[in-house]
Amino acid sequence: MYERKIPIDFDCPLRLTMSLIGSKWKSCILDELRHGTLRPSELHKIFPEATPRVLDLQLKELVEDGLVSKTIFPELPPRSEYSITPLGQTLLPIIDSMIDWGNRNEALFRKKYCKQG
């Protein structure tokens, strides 16, 4: 069985949620999978700045946590696809709120971090 590098924190509901989706790519993966099933290569193209190892590890954790399902097709060459589960879909309102917050505050942080000298 797969063992996480960072254990899930059950002491607080917020930390539990962040343990499951708080890594750099998990929320982004769930957001993309809301639109439909994707193959690993498609996810790698969507997130080229993510290393394949990190993306694969985070997909594995999402599958292990029941937020994403992986289907492996018995053909040569082997093919697999990822899709969001009903449990994963329950996180979409949280992700939508995060997207809304980012849209509302983008200009502030762009001004702060993109200073021209």
mmCIF file with all atom_site columns, C-alpha atoms in Angstrom:
data_model
loop_
_atom_site.group_PDB
_atom_site.id
_atom_site.type_symbol
_atom_site.label_atom_id
_atom_site.label_alt_id
_atom_site.label_comp_id
_atom_site.label_asym_id
_atom_site.label_entity_id
_atom_site.label_seq_id
_atom_site.pdbx_PDB_ins_code
_atom_site.Cartn_x
_atom_site.Cartn_y
_atom_site.Cartn_z
_atom_site.occupancy
_atom_site.B_iso_or_equiv
_atom_site.pdbx_formal_charge
_atom_site.auth_seq_id
_atom_site.auth_comp_id
_atom_site.auth_asym_id
_atom_site.auth_atom_id
_atom_site.pdbx_PDB_model_num
ATOM 1   C CA . MET A 1 1   ? 0.000   0.000  0.000   1.00 0.00 ? 1   MET A CA 1
ATOM 2   C CA . TYR A 1 2   ? 1.134   3.533  -0.761  1.00 0.00 ? 2   TYR A CA 1
ATOM 3   C CA . GLU A 1 3   ? 2.465   5.552  2.187   1.00 0.00 ? 3   GLU A CA 1
ATOM 4   C CA . ARG A 1 4   ? 2.296   9.349  2.113   1.00 0.00 ? 4   ARG A CA 1
ATOM 5   C CA . LYS A 1 5   ? 5.367   11.452 2.705   1.00 0.00 ? 5   LYS A CA 1
ATOM 6   C CA . ILE A 1 6   ? 3.346   13.902 4.821   1.00 0.00 ? 6   ILE A CA 1
ATOM 7   C CA . PRO A 1 7   ? 0.775   12.282 7.114   1.00 0.00 ? 7   PRO A CA 1
ATOM 8   C CA . ILE A 1 8   ? -2.840  13.443 7.171   1.00 0.00 ? 8   ILE A CA 1
ATOM 9   C CA . ASP A 1 9   ? -3.604  15.735 10.107  1.00 0.00 ? 9   ASP A CA 1
ATOM 10  C CA . PHE A 1 10  ? -6.862  14.718 11.830  1.00 0.00 ? 10  PHE A CA 1
ATOM 11  C CA . ASP A 1 11  ? -6.638  17.217 14.704  1.00 0.00 ? 11  ASP A CA 1
ATOM 12  C CA . CYS A 1 12  ? -8.523  20.001 12.904  1.00 0.00 ? 12  CYS A CA 1
ATOM 13  C CA . PRO A 1 13  ? -11.033 19.932 10.014  1.00 0.00 ? 13  PRO A CA 1
ATOM 14  C CA . LEU A 1 14  ? -9.140  22.708 8.201   1.00 0.00 ? 14  LEU A CA 1
ATOM 15  C CA . ARG A 1 15  ? -5.815  20.888 8.505   1.00 0.00 ? 15  ARG A CA 1
ATOM 16  C CA . LEU A 1 16  ? -7.494  17.660 7.371   1.00 0.00 ? 16  LEU A CA 1
ATOM 17  C CA . THR A 1 17  ? -8.779  19.359 4.228   1.00 0.00 ? 17  THR A CA 1
ATOM 18  C CA . MET A 1 18  ? -5.422  21.019 3.604   1.00 0.00 ? 18  MET A CA 1
ATOM 19  C CA . SER A 1 19  ? -3.694  17.658 4.115   1.00 0.00 ? 19  SER A CA 1
ATOM 20  C CA . LEU A 1 20  ? -5.760  16.285 1.238   1.00 0.00 ? 20  LEU A CA 1
ATOM 21  C CA . ILE A 1 21  ? -5.663  19.192 -1.251  1.00 0.00 ? 21  ILE A CA 1
ATOM 22  C CA . GLY A 1 22  ? -3.049  21.603 0.090   1.00 0.00 ? 22  GLY A CA 1
ATOM 23  C CA . SER A 1 23  ? -0.140  20.595 -2.119  1.00 0.00 ? 23  SER A CA 1
ATOM 24  C CA . LYS A 1 24  ? 0.812   22.728 -5.089  1.00 0.00 ? 24  LYS A CA 1
ATOM 25  C CA . TRP A 1 25  ? -0.971  20.731 -7.821  1.00 0.00 ? 25  TRP A CA 1
ATOM 26  C CA . LYS A 1 26  ? -3.839  18.783 -6.249  1.00 0.00 ? 26  LYS A CA 1
ATOM 27  C CA . SER A 1 27  ? -6.430  21.567 -6.405  1.00 0.00 ? 27  SER A CA 1
ATOM 28  C CA . CYS A 1 28  ? -5.359  22.332 -9.970  1.00 0.00 ? 28  CYS A CA 1
ATOM 29  C CA . ILE A 1 29  ? -5.706  18.660 -10.944 1.00 0.00 ? 29  ILE A CA 1
ATOM 30  C CA . LEU A 1 30  ? -9.193  18.462 -9.421  1.00 0.00 ? 30  LEU A CA 1
ATOM 31  C CA . ASP A 1 31  ? -10.148 21.685 -11.207 1.00 0.00 ? 31  ASP A CA 1
ATOM 32  C CA . GLU A 1 32  ? -9.061  20.260 -14.577 1.00 0.00 ? 32  GLU A CA 1
ATOM 33  C CA . LEU A 1 33  ? -10.768 16.903 -13.984 1.00 0.00 ? 33  LEU A CA 1
ATOM 34  C CA . ARG A 1 34  ? -14.105 18.643 -13.356 1.00 0.00 ? 34  ARG A CA 1
ATOM 35  C CA . HIS A 1 35  ? -14.274 19.073 -17.150 1.00 0.00 ? 35  HIS A CA 1
ATOM 36  C CA . GLY A 1 36  ? -13.761 15.391 -17.911 1.00 0.00 ? 36  GLY A CA 1
ATOM 37  C CA . THR A 1 37  ? -11.455 12.416 -17.850 1.00 0.00 ? 37  THR A CA 1
ATOM 38  C CA . LEU A 1 38  ? -7.800  13.010 -18.707 1.00 0.00 ? 38  LEU A CA 1
ATOM 39  C CA . ARG A 1 39  ? -4.829  10.816 -19.469 1.00 0.00 ? 39  ARG A CA 1
ATOM 40  C CA . PRO A 1 40  ? -1.559  11.349 -17.566 1.00 0.00 ? 40  PRO A CA 1
ATOM 41  C CA . SER A 1 41  ? 0.121   12.813 -20.657 1.00 0.00 ? 41  SER A CA 1
ATOM 42  C CA . GLU A 1 42  ? -2.701  15.366 -21.000 1.00 0.00 ? 42  GLU A CA 1
ATOM 43  C CA . LEU A 1 43  ? -2.248  16.445 -17.384 1.00 0.00 ? 43  LEU A CA 1
ATOM 44  C CA . HIS A 1 44  ? 1.511   16.789 -17.944 1.00 0.00 ? 44  HIS A CA 1
ATOM 45  C CA . LYS A 1 45  ? 0.805   19.068 -20.935 1.00 0.00 ? 45  LYS A CA 1
ATOM 46  C CA . ILE A 1 46  ? -1.634  21.182 -18.904 1.00 0.00 ? 46  ILE A CA 1
ATOM 47  C CA . PHE A 1 47  ? 0.948   21.612 -16.106 1.00 0.00 ? 47  PHE A CA 1
ATOM 48  C CA . PRO A 1 48  ? 4.342   21.717 -17.869 1.00 0.00 ? 48  PRO A CA 1
ATOM 49  C CA . GLU A 1 49  ? 5.968   23.464 -14.899 1.00 0.00 ? 49  GLU A CA 1
ATOM 50  C CA . ALA A 1 50  ? 5.180   20.457 -12.669 1.00 0.00 ? 50  ALA A CA 1
ATOM 51  C CA . THR A 1 51  ? 7.767   17.721 -12.776 1.00 0.00 ? 51  THR A CA 1
ATOM 52  C CA . PRO A 1 52  ? 6.353   14.371 -13.916 1.00 0.00 ? 52  PRO A CA 1
ATOM 53  C CA . ARG A 1 53  ? 7.437   12.753 -10.641 1.00 0.00 ? 53  ARG A CA 1
ATOM 54  C CA . VAL A 1 54  ? 5.593   15.310 -8.496  1.00 0.00 ? 54  VAL A CA 1
ATOM 55  C CA . LEU A 1 55  ? 2.477   15.208 -10.661 1.00 0.00 ? 55  LEU A CA 1
ATOM 56  C CA . ASP A 1 56  ? 2.420   11.401 -10.610 1.00 0.00 ? 56  ASP A CA 1
ATOM 57  C CA . LEU A 1 57  ? 2.896   11.361 -6.830  1.00 0.00 ? 57  LEU A CA 1
ATOM 58  C CA . GLN A 1 58  ? 0.051   13.820 -6.281  1.00 0.00 ? 58  GLN A CA 1
ATOM 59  C CA . LEU A 1 59  ? -2.220  11.860 -8.628  1.00 0.00 ? 59  LEU A CA 1
ATOM 60  C CA . LYS A 1 60  ? -1.384  8.715  -6.664  1.00 0.00 ? 60  LYS A CA 1
ATOM 61  C CA . GLU A 1 61  ? -2.337  10.452 -3.400  1.00 0.00 ? 61  GLU A CA 1
ATOM 62  C CA . LEU A 1 62  ? -5.593  11.773 -4.893  1.00 0.00 ? 62  LEU A CA 1
ATOM 63  C CA . VAL A 1 63  ? -6.475  8.235  -6.005  1.00 0.00 ? 63  VAL A CA 1
ATOM 64  C CA . GLU A 1 64  ? -5.511  6.769  -2.620  1.00 0.00 ? 64  GLU A CA 1
ATOM 65  C CA . ASP A 1 65  ? -7.709  9.353  -0.873  1.00 0.00 ? 65  ASP A CA 1
ATOM 66  C CA . GLY A 1 66  ? -10.682 8.562  -3.126  1.00 0.00 ? 66  GLY A CA 1
ATOM 67  C CA . LEU A 1 67  ? -10.835 12.038 -4.683  1.00 0.00 ? 67  LEU A CA 1
ATOM 68  C CA . VAL A 1 68  ? -9.800  10.802 -8.140  1.00 0.00 ? 68  VAL A CA 1
ATOM 69  C CA . SER A 1 69  ? -10.255 7.436  -9.816  1.00 0.00 ? 69  SER A CA 1
ATOM 70  C CA . LYS A 1 70  ? -7.753  5.787  -12.137 1.00 0.00 ? 70  LYS A CA 1
ATOM 71  C CA . THR A 1 71  ? -8.854  3.461  -14.904 1.00 0.00 ? 71  THR A CA 1
ATOM 72  C CA . ILE A 1 72  ? -6.246  1.223  -16.517 1.00 0.00 ? 72  ILE A CA 1
ATOM 73  C CA . PHE A 1 73  ? -7.196  -0.234 -19.881 1.00 0.00 ? 73  PHE A CA 1
ATOM 74  C CA . PRO A 1 74  ? -5.924  -3.767 -20.648 1.00 0.00 ? 74  PRO A CA 1
ATOM 75  C CA . GLU A 1 75  ? -4.340  -3.021 -23.997 1.00 0.00 ? 75  GLU A CA 1
ATOM 76  C CA . LEU A 1 76  ? -0.898  -2.635 -25.493 1.00 0.00 ? 76  LEU A CA 1
ATOM 77  C CA . PRO A 1 77  ? 0.578   -0.196 -24.926 1.00 0.00 ? 77  PRO A CA 1
ATOM 78  C CA . PRO A 1 78  ? -1.141  0.238  -21.536 1.00 0.00 ? 78  PRO A CA 1
ATOM 79  C CA . ARG A 1 79  ? -3.361  3.282  -21.214 1.00 0.00 ? 79  ARG A CA 1
ATOM 80  C CA . SER A 1 80  ? -4.756  4.916  -18.094 1.00 0.00 ? 80  SER A CA 1
ATOM 81  C CA . GLU A 1 81  ? -7.186  7.742  -17.407 1.00 0.00 ? 81  GLU A CA 1
ATOM 82  C CA . TYR A 1 82  ? -8.045  9.833  -14.374 1.00 0.00 ? 82  TYR A CA 1
ATOM 83  C CA . SER A 1 83  ? -11.441 11.219 -13.442 1.00 0.00 ? 83  SER A CA 1
ATOM 84  C CA . ILE A 1 84  ? -12.839 13.062 -10.452 1.00 0.00 ? 84  ILE A CA 1
ATOM 85  C CA . THR A 1 85  ? -14.958 11.012 -8.046  1.00 0.00 ? 85  THR A CA 1
ATOM 86  C CA . PRO A 1 86  ? -18.188 12.149 -6.367  1.00 0.00 ? 86  PRO A CA 1
ATOM 87  C CA . LEU A 1 87  ? -16.137 12.747 -3.192  1.00 0.00 ? 87  LEU A CA 1
ATOM 88  C CA . GLY A 1 88  ? -13.674 14.862 -5.181  1.00 0.00 ? 88  GLY A CA 1
ATOM 89  C CA . GLN A 1 89  ? -16.561 16.846 -6.652  1.00 0.00 ? 89  GLN A CA 1
ATOM 90  C CA . THR A 1 90  ? -17.570 17.901 -3.139  1.00 0.00 ? 90  THR A CA 1
ATOM 91  C CA . LEU A 1 91  ? -14.306 19.899 -3.014  1.00 0.00 ? 91  LEU A CA 1
ATOM 92  C CA . LEU A 1 92  ? -15.139 21.915 -6.144  1.00 0.00 ? 92  LEU A CA 1
ATOM 93  C CA . PRO A 1 93  ? -17.035 24.672 -4.242  1.00 0.00 ? 93  PRO A CA 1
ATOM 94  C CA . ILE A 1 94  ? -13.903 25.189 -2.117  1.00 0.00 ? 94  ILE A CA 1
ATOM 95  C CA . ILE A 1 95  ? -11.747 25.320 -5.234  1.00 0.00 ? 95  ILE A CA 1
ATOM 96  C CA . ASP A 1 96  ? -14.223 27.733 -6.864  1.00 0.00 ? 96  ASP A CA 1
ATOM 97  C CA . SER A 1 97  ? -13.952 29.995 -3.810  1.00 0.00 ? 97  SER A CA 1
ATOM 98  C CA . MET A 1 98  ? -10.162 29.900 -4.075  1.00 0.00 ? 98  MET A CA 1
ATOM 99  C CA . ILE A 1 99  ? -10.372 30.811 -7.773  1.00 0.00 ? 99  ILE A CA 1
ATOM 100 C CA . ASP A 1 100 ? -12.762 33.693 -7.002  1.00 0.00 ? 100 ASP A CA 1
ATOM 101 C CA . TRP A 1 101 ? -10.447 34.984 -4.265  1.00 0.00 ? 101 TRP A CA 1
ATOM 102 C CA . GLY A 1 102 ? -7.478  34.825 -6.637  1.00 0.00 ? 102 GLY A CA 1
ATOM 103 C CA . ASN A 1 103 ? -9.381  36.714 -9.326  1.00 0.00 ? 103 ASN A CA 1
ATOM 104 C CA . ARG A 1 104 ? -10.463 39.422 -6.857  1.00 0.00 ? 104 ARG A CA 1
ATOM 105 C CA . ASN A 1 105 ? -6.953  39.917 -5.486  1.00 0.00 ? 105 ASN A CA 1
ATOM 106 C CA . GLU A 1 106 ? -4.742  39.285 -8.509  1.00 0.00 ? 106 GLU A CA 1
ATOM 107 C CA . ALA A 1 107 ? -4.052  42.974 -9.185  1.00 0.00 ? 107 ALA A CA 1
ATOM 108 C CA . LEU A 1 108 ? -2.909  43.581 -5.606  1.00 0.00 ? 108 LEU A CA 1
ATOM 109 C CA . PHE A 1 109 ? -0.411  40.721 -5.662  1.00 0.00 ? 109 PHE A CA 1
ATOM 110 C CA . ARG A 1 110 ? 0.670   41.410 -9.236  1.00 0.00 ? 110 ARG A CA 1
ATOM 111 C CA . LYS A 1 111 ? 1.509   44.969 -8.142  1.00 0.00 ? 111 LYS A CA 1
ATOM 112 C CA . LYS A 1 112 ? 3.351   43.690 -5.062  1.00 0.00 ? 112 LYS A CA 1
ATOM 113 C CA . TYR A 1 113 ? 5.401   40.952 -6.724  1.00 0.00 ? 113 TYR A CA 1
ATOM 114 C CA . CYS A 1 114 ? 5.833   42.200 -10.289 1.00 0.00 ? 114 CYS A CA 1
ATOM 115 C CA . LYS A 1 115 ? 7.484   45.537 -9.550  1.00 0.00 ? 115 LYS A CA 1
ATOM 116 C CA . GLN A 1 116 ? 9.434   46.918 -12.436 1.00 0.00 ? 116 GLN A CA 1
ATOM 117 C CA . GLY A 1 117 ? 12.773  48.448 -11.574 1.00 0.00 ? 117 GLY A CA 1
#
